[in-house]
Amino acid sequence: MKESDVAKVVESSLAKMFDAREKRPHPDRDDKVLTDWNGLMVAGFAQAAQVFKEARYLTIARRAADGLWLKMQHDGRLSIA
């Protein structure tokens, strides 16, 4: 069998497997936002901005904190889950 023929067979087989897999139920995703872990990340970037005098780290920390606040605050307080 030529290499080009093998490549066609492999490509066709991969497409068939993908189609079969798409028909099965997809697994559940764990898309929780963990306030404590995100808080540690925000603090780390804020400290890095101060230590390394890098404004981009502070920008990252602010954007992450704003996003965390928008998603996780209830009645003016951050939720834990």
Coordinates of N, CA, C and O in Angstrom, one line a residue:
M1 N 0.8 -1.2 0.0 CA 0.0 0.0 0.0 C 0.9 1.2 0.0 O 1.9 1.3 0.7
K2 N 0.5 2.2 -0.8 CA 1.3 3.5 -0.8 C 1.1 4.3 0.4 O 0.0 4.2 1.1
E3 N 2.0 5.1 0.7 CA 1.9 6.0 1.9 C 0.7 6.9 1.8 O 0.0 7.1 2.8
S4 N 0.4 7.4 0.6 CA -0.7 8.3 0.4 C -2.0 7.5 0.6 O -3.0 8.1 1.2
D5 N -2.1 6.2 0.3 CA -3.3 5.4 0.5 C -3.5 5.2 2.0 O -4.6 5.2 2.5
V6 N -2.4 4.9 2.7 CA -2.5 4.7 4.1 C -3.0 6.0 4.8 O -3.8 5.9 5.7
A7 N -2.5 7.1 4.4 CA -2.9 8.4 5.0 C -4.4 8.6 4.8 O -5.1 9.1 5.7
K8 N -4.9 8.2 3.6 CA -6.4 8.4 3.3 C -7.2 7.5 4.2 O -8.2 7.9 4.7
V9 N -6.7 6.2 4.4 CA -7.4 5.3 5.2 C -7.4 5.8 6.7 O -8.5 5.7 7.4
V10 N -6.3 6.3 7.1 CA -6.2 6.8 8.5 C -7.2 8.0 8.7 O -7.9 8.1 9.6
E11 N -7.1 8.9 7.7 CA -8.0 10.1 7.8 C -9.5 9.7 7.8 O -10.3 10.2 8.6
S12 N -9.8 8.8 7.0 CA -11.2 8.3 6.9 C -11.6 7.6 8.2 O -12.7 7.9 8.7
S13 N -10.7 6.8 8.8 CA -11.0 6.1 10.0 C -11.2 7.1 11.2 O -12.1 7.0 12.0
L14 N -10.3 8.1 11.2 CA -10.4 9.2 12.3 C -11.7 9.9 12.2 O -12.4 10.2 13.2
A15 N -12.2 10.2 11.0 CA -13.5 10.9 10.8 C -14.6 10.0 11.2 O -15.5 10.5 11.9
K16 N -14.6 8.7 10.9 CA -15.6 7.8 11.4 C -15.6 7.7 12.9 O -16.7 7.7 13.5
M17 N -14.5 7.6 13.5 CA -14.4 7.5 15.0 C -14.9 8.8 15.6 O -15.7 8.8 16.6
F18 N -14.6 10.0 15.1 CA -15.1 11.2 15.6 C -16.6 11.3 15.5 O -17.3 11.7 16.5
D19 N -17.2 10.9 14.4 CA -18.6 10.9 14.2 C -19.3 10.0 15.2 O -20.3 10.4 15.8
A20 N -18.7 8.8 15.4 CA -19.3 7.9 16.4 C -19.2 8.5 17.8 O -20.2 8.4 18.6
R21 N -18.1 9.1 18.1 CA -17.9 9.7 19.5 C -18.9 10.8 19.7 O -19.4 11.0 20.8
E22 N -19.2 11.6 18.7 CA -20.1 12.7 18.8 C -21.5 12.3 19.1 O -22.3 13.1 19.6
K23 N -21.9 11.1 18.8 CA -23.2 10.6 19.0 C -23.4 10.2 20.5 O -24.6 10.1 20.9
R24 N -22.3 9.9 21.2 CA -22.4 9.5 22.6 C -22.6 10.7 23.4 O -22.2 11.8 23.1
P25 N -23.2 10.6 24.6 CA -23.3 11.7 25.6 C -22.0 12.2 26.0 O -21.0 11.5 26.2
H26 N -21.9 13.5 26.0 CA -20.6 14.2 26.4 C -20.5 14.1 27.9 O -21.5 14.2 28.6
P27 N -19.2 14.0 28.4 CA -19.0 13.9 29.9 C -19.4 15.3 30.5 O -19.3 16.3 29.8
D28 N -19.8 15.3 31.8 CA -20.0 16.5 32.5 C -18.7 17.3 32.7 O -17.6 16.6 32.7
R29 N -18.8 18.6 32.8 CA -17.6 19.4 33.0 C -17.7 20.0 34.4 O -18.7 20.3 34.9
D30 N -16.5 20.1 34.9 CA -16.4 20.8 36.2 C -16.0 22.2 36.0 O -14.8 22.5 35.7
D31 N -16.9 23.1 36.0 CA -16.7 24.5 35.7 C -16.9 25.4 36.9 O -17.2 26.6 36.7
K32 N -16.6 24.9 38.0 CA -16.7 25.7 39.3 C -15.6 26.8 39.2 O -14.6 26.7 38.7
V33 N -16.0 27.9 39.9 CA -15.0 29.0 40.1 C -14.7 29.0 41.6 O -15.6 29.1 42.4
L34 N -13.5 28.7 41.9 CA -13.0 28.6 43.3 C -12.5 30.0 43.7 O -11.4 30.4 43.3
T35 N -13.2 30.6 44.6 CA -12.9 31.9 45.1 C -11.5 32.0 45.7 O -10.7 32.9 45.4
D36 N -11.2 31.0 46.6 CA -9.9 31.1 47.3 C -8.7 30.9 46.3 O -7.8 31.7 46.4
W37 N -8.8 30.0 45.4 CA -7.7 29.9 44.4 C -7.6 31.1 43.6 O -6.4 31.5 43.3
N38 N -8.7 31.6 43.1 CA -8.6 32.9 42.3 C -8.1 34.0 43.1 O -7.3 34.9 42.6
G39 N -8.4 34.1 44.4 CA -7.9 35.1 45.3 C -6.4 35.1 45.4 O -5.7 36.1 45.4
L40 N -5.9 33.8 45.5 CA -4.4 33.6 45.6 C -3.8 34.1 44.3 O -2.7 34.7 44.4
M41 N -4.4 33.8 43.2 CA -3.8 34.3 41.9 C -3.8 35.8 41.8 O -2.8 36.4 41.4
V42 N -4.9 36.4 42.2 CA -5.0 37.9 42.2 C -3.9 38.5 43.1 O -3.1 39.4 42.7
A43 N -3.8 37.9 44.3 CA -2.7 38.4 45.2 C -1.3 38.2 44.6 O -0.5 39.1 44.8
G44 N -1.1 37.1 44.0 CA 0.2 36.8 43.4 C 0.6 37.8 42.3 O 1.7 38.3 42.3
F45 N -0.4 38.1 41.4 CA -0.1 39.0 40.4 C 0.1 40.5 40.9 O 0.9 41.2 40.4
A46 N -0.7 40.8 41.9 CA -0.5 42.1 42.5 C 0.8 42.3 43.2 O 1.5 43.3 43.0
Q47 N 1.3 41.2 43.9 CA 2.6 41.3 44.5 C 3.7 41.3 43.5 O 4.7 42.0 43.6
A48 N 3.5 40.5 42.4 CA 4.5 40.5 41.3 C 4.6 41.9 40.7 O 5.7 42.3 40.3
A49 N 3.5 42.6 40.5 CA 3.5 43.9 39.9 C 4.3 44.9 40.8 O 5.1 45.7 40.3
Q50 N 4.2 44.7 42.1 CA 4.9 45.6 43.0 C 6.4 45.2 43.1 O 7.3 46.1 43.0
V51 N 6.7 44.0 43.1 CA 8.1 43.5 43.2 C 8.9 43.8 41.9 O 10.0 44.3 42.0
F52 N 8.3 43.5 40.8 CA 9.0 43.6 39.5 C 8.7 44.9 38.8 O 9.2 45.1 37.7
K53 N 7.9 45.7 39.4 CA 7.5 47.0 38.8 C 7.0 46.8 37.4 O 7.4 47.5 36.5
E54 N 6.1 45.9 37.2 CA 5.5 45.5 35.9 C 4.0 45.9 36.0 O 3.2 45.2 36.6
A55 N 3.6 46.9 35.2 CA 2.2 47.4 35.2 C 1.3 46.3 34.6 O 0.1 46.2 35.0
R56 N 1.8 45.5 33.7 CA 0.9 44.4 33.1 C 0.5 43.4 34.1 O -0.6 42.9 34.0
Y57 N 1.3 43.1 35.2 CA 0.8 42.2 36.2 C -0.3 42.8 37.0 O -1.2 42.1 37.4
L58 N -0.2 44.1 37.3 CA -1.3 44.8 38.0 C -2.6 44.8 37.2 O -3.7 44.6 37.7
T59 N -2.4 45.0 35.9 CA -3.6 45.0 35.0 C -4.3 43.6 35.0 O -5.5 43.5 35.1
I60 N -3.5 42.6 35.0 CA -4.0 41.2 35.1 C -4.7 41.0 36.4 O -5.8 40.4 36.5
A61 N -4.1 41.4 37.5 CA -4.7 41.3 38.8 C -6.0 42.0 38.9 O -7.0 41.5 39.4
R62 N -6.1 43.2 38.4 CA -7.3 44.0 38.4 C -8.4 43.3 37.6 O -9.6 43.3 38.0
R63 N -8.1 42.9 36.4 CA -9.1 42.3 35.5 C -9.6 41.0 36.2 O -10.8 40.7 36.1
A64 N -8.7 40.2 36.8 CA -9.1 39.0 37.4 C -10.0 39.3 38.6 O -11.0 38.6 38.8
A65 N -9.6 40.3 39.4 CA -10.4 40.6 40.6 C -11.8 41.1 40.2 O -12.8 40.8 40.8
D66 N -11.8 41.9 39.1 CA -13.1 42.5 38.7 C -14.0 41.3 38.2 O -15.2 41.3 38.5
G67 N -13.4 40.4 37.4 CA -14.2 39.3 36.9 C -14.7 38.4 38.0 O -15.8 37.9 38.0
L68 N -13.8 38.1 39.0 CA -14.2 37.3 40.2 C -15.3 38.0 40.9 O -16.3 37.3 41.3
W69 N -15.2 39.3 41.1 CA -16.3 40.0 41.9 C -17.6 40.0 41.1 O -18.7 39.7 41.7
L70 N -17.6 40.2 39.8 CA -18.8 40.1 39.0 C -19.5 38.7 39.1 O -20.7 38.6 39.1
K71 N -18.7 37.7 39.0 CA -19.2 36.4 39.0 C -19.6 35.8 40.3 O -20.5 35.0 40.5
M72 N -18.8 36.2 41.4 CA -19.0 35.5 42.6 C -19.6 36.3 43.8 O -19.7 35.8 44.9
Q73 N -19.9 37.6 43.6 CA -20.4 38.4 44.7 C -22.0 38.2 44.8 O -22.7 38.1 43.8
H74 N -22.4 38.1 46.0 CA -23.8 38.0 46.3 C -24.1 38.9 47.6 O -23.4 38.7 48.6
D75 N -24.9 39.9 47.4 CA -25.3 40.8 48.5 C -24.0 41.5 49.0 O -23.8 41.7 50.2
G76 N -23.1 41.9 48.1 CA -21.9 42.7 48.5 C -20.8 41.9 49.1 O -19.9 42.4 49.6
R77 N -20.9 40.5 49.0 CA -19.9 39.7 49.6 C -19.5 38.6 48.6 O -20.3 38.2 47.8
L78 N -18.2 38.2 48.6 CA -17.8 37.1 47.8 C -18.3 35.8 48.3 O -18.2 35.5 49.5
S79 N -18.9 34.9 47.5 CA -19.3 33.6 47.9 C -18.1 32.7 47.9 O -17.1 33.0 47.2
I80 N -18.2 31.6 48.6 CA -17.0 30.7 48.6 C -17.2 29.5 47.7 O -16.3 28.7 47.5
A81 N -18.3 29.4 47.0 CA -18.4 28.3 46.1 C -19.1 28.7 44.8 O -19.7 29.8 44.7

